[in-house]
Tab-separated table of C-alpha atoms in Angstrom:
chain	number	residue	atom	x	y	z
U	1	UNK	CA	-25.623	28.442	-17.422
U	2	UNK	CA	-23.008	28.860	-20.219
U	3	UNK	CA	-21.666	25.598	-21.613
U	4	UNK	CA	-18.064	24.447	-21.900
U	5	UNK	CA	-17.590	25.960	-25.348
U	6	UNK	CA	-18.430	29.372	-23.963
U	7	UNK	CA	-15.987	28.966	-21.083
U	8	UNK	CA	-13.351	27.633	-23.436
U	9	UNK	CA	-13.720	30.695	-25.661
U	10	UNK	CA	-13.411	32.932	-22.610
U	11	UNK	CA	-10.309	31.064	-21.455
U	12	UNK	CA	-8.837	31.210	-24.940
U	13	UNK	CA	-9.267	34.971	-25.135
U	14	UNK	CA	-7.979	35.571	-21.607
U	15	UNK	CA	-4.913	33.368	-21.963
U	16	UNK	CA	-4.132	34.911	-25.366
U	17	UNK	CA	-4.298	38.387	-23.860
U	18	UNK	CA	-2.111	37.263	-20.965
U	19	UNK	CA	0.335	35.810	-23.474
U	20	UNK	CA	0.525	39.108	-25.381
U	21	UNK	CA	0.875	41.055	-22.133
U	22	UNK	CA	3.730	38.839	-20.976
U	23	UNK	CA	5.317	39.161	-24.417
U	24	UNK	CA	5.336	42.945	-24.139
U	25	UNK	CA	6.560	43.111	-20.571
U	26	UNK	CA	8.171	40.070	-19.021
U	27	UNK	CA	9.192	40.917	-15.460
U	28	UNK	CA	12.924	41.104	-14.878
U	29	UNK	CA	12.830	38.321	-12.288
U	30	UNK	CA	11.390	35.988	-14.933
U	31	UNK	CA	14.361	36.346	-17.245
U	32	UNK	CA	17.533	34.358	-17.625
U	33	UNK	CA	20.548	36.284	-18.904
U	34	UNK	CA	18.122	38.983	-20.019
U	35	UNK	CA	16.070	36.543	-22.068
U	36	UNK	CA	12.384	35.925	-21.334
U	37	UNK	CA	10.890	32.453	-21.744
U	38	UNK	CA	9.392	31.619	-25.121
U	39	UNK	CA	5.796	32.514	-24.271
U	40	UNK	CA	4.283	31.423	-27.620
U	41	UNK	CA	5.741	27.949	-27.100
U	42	UNK	CA	4.457	27.763	-23.528
U	43	UNK	CA	0.981	28.694	-24.719
U	44	UNK	CA	0.854	26.683	-27.932
U	45	UNK	CA	2.204	23.371	-26.589
U	46	UNK	CA	-0.721	22.533	-24.262
U	47	UNK	CA	-3.302	23.882	-26.691
U	48	UNK	CA	-2.030	21.764	-29.590
U	49	UNK	CA	-1.578	18.686	-27.398
U	50	UNK	CA	-5.232	18.829	-26.298
U	51	UNK	CA	-6.902	20.249	-29.409
U	52	UNK	CA	-5.004	18.477	-32.169
U	53	UNK	CA	-3.023	19.568	-35.237
U	54	UNK	CA	-5.662	21.601	-37.105
U	55	UNK	CA	-6.821	23.703	-34.150
U	56	UNK	CA	-3.185	23.910	-33.085
U	57	UNK	CA	-2.044	25.223	-36.468
U	58	UNK	CA	-4.841	27.796	-36.519
U	59	UNK	CA	-3.905	28.964	-33.032
U	60	UNK	CA	-0.243	29.031	-34.086
U	61	UNK	CA	-1.065	31.436	-36.913
U	62	UNK	CA	-2.982	33.723	-34.544
U	63	UNK	CA	-0.326	33.610	-31.822
U	64	UNK	CA	2.378	34.108	-34.427
U	65	UNK	CA	0.599	37.162	-35.825
U	66	UNK	CA	0.329	38.637	-32.336
U	67	UNK	CA	3.955	37.853	-31.547
U	68	UNK	CA	5.193	39.246	-34.872
U	69	UNK	CA	3.232	42.445	-34.358
U	70	UNK	CA	5.369	43.185	-31.297
U	71	UNK	CA	8.694	41.980	-32.649
U	72	UNK	CA	8.638	41.152	-36.325
U	73	UNK	CA	10.591	43.654	-38.430
U	74	UNK	CA	10.512	41.261	-41.348
U	75	UNK	CA	11.151	38.183	-39.244
U	76	UNK	CA	8.226	35.839	-38.618
U	77	UNK	CA	7.609	33.200	-36.010
U	78	UNK	CA	4.545	31.803	-37.810
U	79	UNK	CA	6.159	29.054	-39.939
U	80	UNK	CA	7.913	27.372	-37.032
U	81	UNK	CA	4.932	27.764	-34.694
U	82	UNK	CA	2.644	26.128	-37.275
U	83	UNK	CA	5.088	23.251	-37.730
U	84	UNK	CA	5.366	22.820	-33.968
U	85	UNK	CA	1.569	22.865	-33.588
U	86	UNK	CA	1.171	20.215	-36.301
U	87	UNK	CA	3.777	18.066	-34.562
U	88	UNK	CA	2.420	18.522	-31.044
U	89	UNK	CA	-1.114	18.038	-32.336
U	90	UNK	CA	-0.207	14.470	-33.246
U	91	UNK	CA	0.010	13.656	-29.540
U	92	UNK	CA	-3.722	14.236	-29.065
U	93	UNK	CA	-4.584	10.789	-30.392
U	94	UNK	CA	-1.466	9.077	-29.070
U	95	UNK	CA	-1.848	5.981	-26.968
U	96	UNK	CA	-0.037	7.663	-24.088
U	97	UNK	CA	-1.058	11.339	-23.969
U	98	UNK	CA	1.677	13.907	-23.627
U	99	UNK	CA	1.140	15.170	-20.102
U	100	UNK	CA	4.158	14.210	-18.004
U	101	UNK	CA	6.141	17.159	-16.693
U	102	UNK	CA	9.455	15.974	-18.083
U	103	UNK	CA	7.981	15.302	-21.511
U	104	UNK	CA	6.310	18.705	-21.606
U	105	UNK	CA	9.584	20.301	-20.536
U	106	UNK	CA	11.500	18.474	-23.233
U	107	UNK	CA	8.989	19.422	-25.906
U	108	UNK	CA	9.100	23.067	-24.799
U	109	UNK	CA	12.884	22.967	-24.871
U	110	UNK	CA	12.911	21.665	-28.443
U	111	UNK	CA	10.208	24.116	-29.502
U	112	UNK	CA	12.090	27.075	-28.066
U	113	UNK	CA	15.340	25.986	-29.717
U	114	UNK	CA	13.624	25.565	-33.085
U	115	UNK	CA	11.999	28.993	-32.794
U	116	UNK	CA	15.370	30.582	-31.969
U	117	UNK	CA	17.002	28.732	-34.850
U	118	UNK	CA	14.375	30.063	-37.262
U	119	UNK	CA	14.998	33.627	-36.039
U	120	UNK	CA	18.746	33.186	-36.441
U	121	UNK	CA	18.265	31.767	-39.933
U	122	UNK	CA	15.947	34.562	-41.022
U	123	UNK	CA	18.317	37.175	-39.609
U	124	UNK	CA	21.179	35.511	-41.450
U	125	UNK	CA	19.235	35.630	-44.726
U	126	UNK	CA	18.615	39.329	-44.191
U	127	UNK	CA	22.313	39.985	-43.658
U	128	UNK	CA	22.122	40.498	-39.905
U	129	UNK	CA	23.610	38.509	-37.099
U	130	UNK	CA	23.368	38.145	-33.359
U	131	UNK	CA	26.717	38.045	-31.636
U	132	UNK	CA	25.623	35.757	-28.784
U	133	UNK	CA	23.030	33.693	-30.668
U	134	UNK	CA	23.913	30.424	-28.959
U	135	UNK	CA	23.929	31.991	-25.535
U	136	UNK	CA	20.543	33.694	-25.910
U	137	UNK	CA	18.980	30.609	-27.535
U	138	UNK	CA	20.150	28.289	-24.768
U	139	UNK	CA	19.135	30.705	-22.014
U	140	UNK	CA	15.642	31.027	-23.466
U	141	UNK	CA	15.273	27.297	-24.091
U	142	UNK	CA	16.418	26.429	-20.583
U	143	UNK	CA	14.037	28.923	-18.988
U	144	UNK	CA	11.150	27.735	-21.177
U	145	UNK	CA	11.857	24.108	-20.299
U	146	UNK	CA	11.980	24.942	-16.590
U	147	UNK	CA	8.653	26.761	-16.690
U	148	UNK	CA	6.902	24.273	-18.984
U	149	UNK	CA	6.125	21.585	-16.365
U	150	UNK	CA	4.253	24.163	-14.294
U	151	UNK	CA	2.738	26.423	-16.929
U	152	UNK	CA	1.928	23.767	-19.533
U	153	UNK	CA	0.605	21.179	-17.074
U	154	UNK	CA	-1.900	23.668	-15.698
U	155	UNK	CA	-3.001	24.615	-19.199
U	156	UNK	CA	-3.301	20.992	-20.306
U	157	UNK	CA	-5.632	20.382	-17.378
U	158	UNK	CA	-7.558	23.555	-18.157
U	159	UNK	CA	-8.057	22.765	-21.851
U	160	UNK	CA	-8.957	19.138	-21.110
U	161	UNK	CA	-11.574	20.285	-18.638
U	162	UNK	CA	-13.012	22.844	-21.067
U	163	UNK	CA	-12.969	20.669	-24.179
U	164	UNK	CA	-16.535	19.766	-25.202
U	165	UNK	CA	-15.434	16.400	-26.545
U	166	UNK	CA	-14.193	15.171	-23.183
U	167	UNK	CA	-13.784	11.569	-24.163
U	168	UNK	CA	-10.601	12.072	-26.208
I	1	UNK	CA	106.338	121.797	-54.240
I	2	UNK	CA	106.906	118.103	-53.891
I	3	UNK	CA	103.341	117.661	-52.621
I	4	UNK	CA	101.902	119.405	-55.647
I	5	UNK	CA	103.914	117.199	-57.945
I	6	UNK	CA	102.535	113.994	-56.291
I	7	UNK	CA	98.962	115.191	-56.606
I	8	UNK	CA	99.354	116.028	-60.254
I	9	UNK	CA	100.696	112.507	-60.824
I	10	UNK	CA	97.625	110.963	-59.124
I	11	UNK	CA	95.282	112.955	-61.282
I	12	UNK	CA	97.196	112.000	-64.321
I	13	UNK	CA	94.950	111.590	-67.288
I	14	UNK	CA	96.372	108.304	-68.408
I	15	UNK	CA	95.980	106.796	-64.917
I	16	UNK	CA	92.380	107.865	-64.736
I	17	UNK	CA	91.745	106.414	-68.153
I	18	UNK	CA	93.249	103.088	-67.161
I	19	UNK	CA	91.451	102.714	-63.787
I	20	UNK	CA	88.060	104.173	-64.857
I	21	UNK	CA	86.561	100.981	-66.389
I	22	UNK	CA	87.414	99.067	-63.242
I	23	UNK	CA	85.588	101.583	-61.147
I	24	UNK	CA	82.502	101.344	-63.391
I	25	UNK	CA	82.625	97.571	-63.136
I	26	UNK	CA	82.900	97.775	-59.354
I	27	UNK	CA	79.929	100.128	-59.228
I	28	UNK	CA	77.880	97.760	-61.428
I	29	UNK	CA	78.591	94.770	-59.210
I	30	UNK	CA	77.729	96.793	-56.156
I	31	UNK	CA	74.349	97.627	-57.691
I	32	UNK	CA	73.823	93.988	-58.603
I	33	UNK	CA	74.695	92.901	-55.078
I	34	UNK	CA	72.410	95.412	-53.444
I	35	UNK	CA	69.498	94.626	-55.791
I	36	UNK	CA	70.055	90.880	-55.305
I	37	UNK	CA	70.671	90.290	-58.975
I	38	UNK	CA	67.417	91.794	-60.193
I	39	UNK	CA	68.857	93.542	-63.249
I	40	UNK	CA	70.654	90.370	-64.253
I	41	UNK	CA	67.515	88.236	-63.846
I	42	UNK	CA	65.504	90.698	-65.892
I	43	UNK	CA	68.198	90.795	-68.486
I	44	UNK	CA	68.322	86.997	-68.595
I	45	UNK	CA	64.552	86.826	-68.977
I	46	UNK	CA	64.611	89.269	-71.877
I	47	UNK	CA	67.465	87.499	-73.572
I	48	UNK	CA	66.096	83.966	-73.112
I	49	UNK	CA	62.507	84.752	-74.062
I	50	UNK	CA	62.813	83.175	-77.533
I	51	UNK	CA	63.902	79.926	-75.906
I	52	UNK	CA	61.152	79.677	-73.269
I	53	UNK	CA	59.083	76.387	-73.138
I	54	UNK	CA	56.113	76.164	-75.510
I	55	UNK	CA	52.572	77.034	-74.487
I	56	UNK	CA	51.570	73.369	-74.009
I	57	UNK	CA	52.846	73.090	-70.459
I	58	UNK	CA	51.306	76.384	-69.556
I	59	UNK	CA	47.950	75.148	-70.867
I	60	UNK	CA	48.289	71.983	-68.836
I	61	UNK	CA	48.909	73.997	-65.709
I	62	UNK	CA	45.921	76.211	-66.423
I	63	UNK	CA	43.757	73.156	-67.102
I	64	UNK	CA	44.809	71.428	-63.902
I	65	UNK	CA	44.121	74.635	-61.993
I	66	UNK	CA	40.689	74.726	-63.610
I	67	UNK	CA	40.031	71.118	-62.654
I	68	UNK	CA	41.147	71.789	-59.105
I	69	UNK	CA	38.812	74.764	-58.924
I	70	UNK	CA	35.936	72.674	-60.247
I	71	UNK	CA	36.680	69.953	-57.691
I	72	UNK	CA	36.696	72.514	-54.915
I	73	UNK	CA	33.405	73.952	-56.137
I	74	UNK	CA	31.845	70.455	-56.244
I	75	UNK	CA	33.091	69.693	-52.711
I	76	UNK	CA	31.781	72.987	-51.395
I	77	UNK	CA	28.463	72.518	-53.191
I	78	UNK	CA	28.157	69.029	-51.660
I	79	UNK	CA	28.936	70.376	-48.220
I	80	UNK	CA	26.429	73.174	-48.679
I	81	UNK	CA	23.767	70.731	-49.856
I	82	UNK	CA	24.343	68.538	-46.795
I	83	UNK	CA	24.146	71.541	-44.495
I	84	UNK	CA	20.926	72.649	-46.173
I	85	UNK	CA	19.531	69.115	-45.903
I	86	UNK	CA	20.522	68.962	-42.248
I	87	UNK	CA	18.930	72.344	-41.635
I	88	UNK	CA	15.805	71.222	-43.493
I	89	UNK	CA	15.686	68.079	-41.366
I	90	UNK	CA	15.971	70.175	-38.224
I	91	UNK	CA	13.297	72.583	-39.408
I	92	UNK	CA	10.960	69.767	-40.373
I	93	UNK	CA	11.560	67.895	-37.163
I	94	UNK	CA	10.632	70.777	-34.915
I	95	UNK	CA	11.172	70.609	-31.193
I	96	UNK	CA	12.224	67.609	-29.189
I	97	UNK	CA	9.377	65.539	-27.789
I	98	UNK	CA	9.937	63.916	-24.426
I	99	UNK	CA	8.512	60.421	-24.011
I	100	UNK	CA	8.600	57.785	-21.265
I	101	UNK	CA	9.877	54.260	-21.879
I	102	UNK	CA	6.940	51.971	-21.097
I	103	UNK	CA	8.479	48.675	-22.179
I	104	UNK	CA	11.887	47.487	-23.246
I	105	UNK	CA	12.845	44.359	-25.144
I	106	UNK	CA	16.586	44.387	-25.196
I	107	UNK	CA	17.160	40.661	-25.337
I	108	UNK	CA	19.036	38.842	-28.077
I	109	UNK	CA	16.837	38.735	-31.173
I	110	UNK	CA	15.281	42.154	-30.902
I	111	UNK	CA	16.410	45.391	-29.371
I	112	UNK	CA	13.395	47.646	-29.014
I	113	UNK	CA	11.880	50.220	-26.716
I	114	UNK	CA	8.206	51.026	-26.481
I	115	UNK	CA	7.492	54.693	-25.792
I	116	UNK	CA	4.415	56.165	-24.159
I	117	UNK	CA	3.966	58.842	-26.824
I	118	UNK	CA	2.863	58.483	-30.401
I	119	UNK	CA	1.294	60.151	-33.400
I	120	UNK	CA	-0.920	62.362	-31.239
I	121	UNK	CA	2.156	63.862	-29.597
I	122	UNK	CA	3.736	64.459	-32.997
I	123	UNK	CA	6.115	61.507	-33.264
I	124	UNK	CA	6.741	60.250	-36.787
I	125	UNK	CA	8.283	57.081	-38.188
I	126	UNK	CA	12.005	57.511	-38.751
I	127	UNK	CA	12.426	60.159	-36.049
I	128	UNK	CA	15.664	60.152	-34.073
I	129	UNK	CA	15.539	59.008	-30.455
I	130	UNK	CA	18.151	60.183	-27.988
I	131	UNK	CA	18.668	59.634	-24.307
I	132	UNK	CA	20.941	61.256	-21.752
I	133	UNK	CA	24.347	60.757	-23.323
I	134	UNK	CA	23.595	60.173	-26.956
I	135	UNK	CA	21.609	58.485	-29.703
I	136	UNK	CA	19.482	55.442	-28.876
I	137	UNK	CA	17.908	54.623	-32.227
I	138	UNK	CA	15.069	55.444	-34.591
I	139	UNK	CA	11.292	55.248	-34.435
I	140	UNK	CA	10.294	52.149	-36.419
I	141	UNK	CA	6.515	52.330	-36.001
I	142	UNK	CA	3.967	54.646	-34.458
I	143	UNK	CA	0.497	54.223	-33.047
I	144	UNK	CA	-1.687	57.095	-31.835
I	145	UNK	CA	-0.358	56.820	-28.296
I	146	UNK	CA	2.792	54.697	-28.496
I	147	UNK	CA	5.852	54.387	-30.651
I	148	UNK	CA	8.449	51.694	-31.092
I	149	UNK	CA	12.165	52.410	-31.155
I	150	UNK	CA	14.595	50.275	-33.090
I	151	UNK	CA	17.753	50.532	-31.004
I	152	UNK	CA	21.235	50.895	-32.468
I	153	UNK	CA	21.965	47.454	-31.016
I	154	UNK	CA	19.176	45.752	-33.005
I	155	UNK	CA	20.558	43.114	-35.406
I	156	UNK	CA	18.945	44.874	-38.381
I	157	UNK	CA	20.179	48.355	-37.446
I	158	UNK	CA	22.693	50.028	-39.807
I	159	UNK	CA	23.866	53.584	-39.168
I	160	UNK	CA	26.484	55.693	-40.937
I	161	UNK	CA	29.005	56.955	-38.390
I	162	UNK	CA	32.342	58.715	-38.229
I	163	UNK	CA	35.012	59.312	-35.661
I	164	UNK	CA	34.834	62.756	-34.093
I	165	UNK	CA	37.146	65.069	-35.960
I	166	UNK	CA	36.493	63.329	-39.270
I	167	UNK	CA	39.271	60.789	-38.677
I	168	UNK	CA	37.387	57.916	-40.282
I	169	UNK	CA	34.014	56.891	-41.620
I	170	UNK	CA	32.197	53.616	-41.094
I	171	UNK	CA	28.957	51.733	-40.620
I	172	UNK	CA	27.600	50.797	-37.218
I	173	UNK	CA	26.078	47.298	-37.189
I	174	UNK	CA	23.768	46.192	-34.380
I	175	UNK	CA	24.589	42.685	-33.243
I	176	UNK	CA	22.021	41.998	-30.584
I	177	UNK	CA	24.504	42.718	-27.803
I	178	UNK	CA	24.966	45.935	-25.863
I	179	UNK	CA	28.025	46.856	-27.942
I	180	UNK	CA	27.426	47.373	-31.669
I	181	UNK	CA	30.203	46.805	-34.191
I	182	UNK	CA	31.644	49.618	-36.288
I	183	UNK	CA	33.161	48.589	-39.617
I	184	UNK	CA	35.333	51.313	-41.080
I	185	UNK	CA	35.260	52.056	-44.778
I	186	UNK	CA	38.929	52.940	-45.216
I	187	UNK	CA	41.923	50.792	-44.474
I	188	UNK	CA	44.109	53.739	-43.457
I	189	UNK	CA	41.889	54.889	-40.594
I	190	UNK	CA	43.744	55.621	-37.361
I	191	UNK	CA	41.291	54.515	-34.709
I	192	UNK	CA	42.119	54.000	-31.059
I	193	UNK	CA	40.115	52.893	-28.038
I	194	UNK	CA	38.551	55.995	-26.538
I	195	UNK	CA	37.780	57.698	-29.845
I	196	UNK	CA	34.299	59.222	-29.893
I	197	UNK	CA	31.853	57.919	-32.511
I	198	UNK	CA	29.245	60.335	-33.873
I	199	UNK	CA	26.585	60.186	-36.574
I	200	UNK	CA	28.010	60.755	-40.015
I	201	UNK	CA	27.709	64.009	-41.924
I	202	UNK	CA	26.916	61.904	-44.978
I	203	UNK	CA	23.926	60.243	-43.287
I	204	UNK	CA	20.550	61.110	-44.742
I	205	UNK	CA	18.758	59.425	-41.849
I	206	UNK	CA	20.347	60.947	-38.763
I	207	UNK	CA	21.375	64.566	-38.187
I	208	UNK	CA	25.152	64.921	-38.219
I	209	UNK	CA	27.447	64.898	-35.202
I	210	UNK	CA	25.141	63.322	-32.624
I	211	UNK	CA	27.212	61.387	-30.126
I	212	UNK	CA	26.757	57.620	-30.278
I	213	UNK	CA	29.464	56.250	-28.042
I	214	UNK	CA	33.121	55.507	-27.545
I	215	UNK	CA	35.300	52.953	-29.305
I	216	UNK	CA	36.051	50.309	-26.714
I	217	UNK	CA	38.265	47.911	-28.620
I	218	UNK	CA	39.755	47.820	-32.103
I	219	UNK	CA	40.511	44.880	-34.357
I	220	UNK	CA	43.082	46.089	-36.867
I	221	UNK	CA	43.500	42.603	-38.315
I	222	UNK	CA	39.926	42.514	-39.613
I	223	UNK	CA	39.664	42.737	-43.371
I	224	UNK	CA	39.284	44.686	-45.513
I	225	UNK	CA	39.309	47.540	-42.986
I	226	UNK	CA	39.595	47.789	-39.198
I	227	UNK	CA	36.595	47.090	-36.977
I	228	UNK	CA	35.790	48.168	-33.472
I	229	UNK	CA	33.293	47.577	-30.695
I	230	UNK	CA	31.449	50.669	-29.523
I	231	UNK	CA	30.328	51.298	-25.981
I	232	UNK	CA	27.127	53.301	-26.344
I	233	UNK	CA	26.958	56.481	-24.322
I	234	UNK	CA	23.202	56.101	-23.779
I	235	UNK	CA	22.560	52.664	-22.212
I	236	UNK	CA	19.052	51.560	-23.209
I	237	UNK	CA	18.570	49.355	-20.158
I	238	UNK	CA	18.800	52.262	-17.735
I	239	UNK	CA	16.927	55.038	-19.506
I	240	UNK	CA	13.368	55.828	-18.477
I	241	UNK	CA	12.806	58.971	-20.514
I	242	UNK	CA	13.909	59.751	-24.035
I	243	UNK	CA	13.758	62.638	-26.465
I	244	UNK	CA	12.370	62.217	-29.963
I	245	UNK	CA	12.726	64.531	-32.975
């Protein structure tokens, strides 16, 4: 019988693939004002919260590479995702673990806003601009925050169950 | 008898001698009138030749004519070179390749389409993508079986455009919304809502005169030159098949 590490690796691969699939093609009914939720944030938040800052930062680099390969064009999501993972990873050893729906939603909201801000900043540096930057950022952040309690809570439970060091 | 005497008086020699010069003068003026003064003008030219202006002005005129000719030759050579380049681009590009849209990301930060045809089908990076109605964008990357289109609405998209009829030239800036912004290069451009925007003849990226869209609104107060929002004639959110070349 495969151990937890094996199952965790399987879950990691499957959820990463699902993340990339959703990044390529978010269904229209899962969009707000044309904007999809921030899938990297929804995936990274529970992973970093359970696994800690180092594993979180490593995952952030991988997720960022995948995300940038679809979007990119000189703009990277990696720096902000790594910073978010390091921040969220701090909650692993916190006295009160980050698992309440509202807290997860709030964290996802902030993460999505920061990611959008980094895109806007990078675009600005490159001489481009997005006419409705505030509108698209808020729409994405709101949608991400609304989905986070459901999506992130399930993942937090999943990663906790599959973590070998269950006593954390 | 009396009649004969009157006639001899009319043909009197002295009378003829006195009226003759007047008749010659009358004849001369008649000739001048009929010829519209040509003999006089010629005579004036011959007489005034020593007083004509020096050769300097004449040289200036010849030089300016020469410069004008050179300018015309340069313009025509430029136009010919562009036509040859355009023809070369068309020859290189070959036939249009039809490809399905398999994914579209036309939200704020990125404006991209994913096509279900790639290198195997002959699509190359930089190829022009058009849909029913007009230009959609350019191929930004290619895999063996897919290719990614950077839409004209992408924030990093910059395309040289002009108003149909050569009324004004400008740059089309993607702004992440469905209506890109055209910034004209000249201040004296006469642009109106409804004017058709096409790819520029000066563009080395796109073939000339491909329809992009229609000017929807104009901001004449924008500095240093007018700006306008363009309604694209090929809406990316509704197109399922595109043509690539």
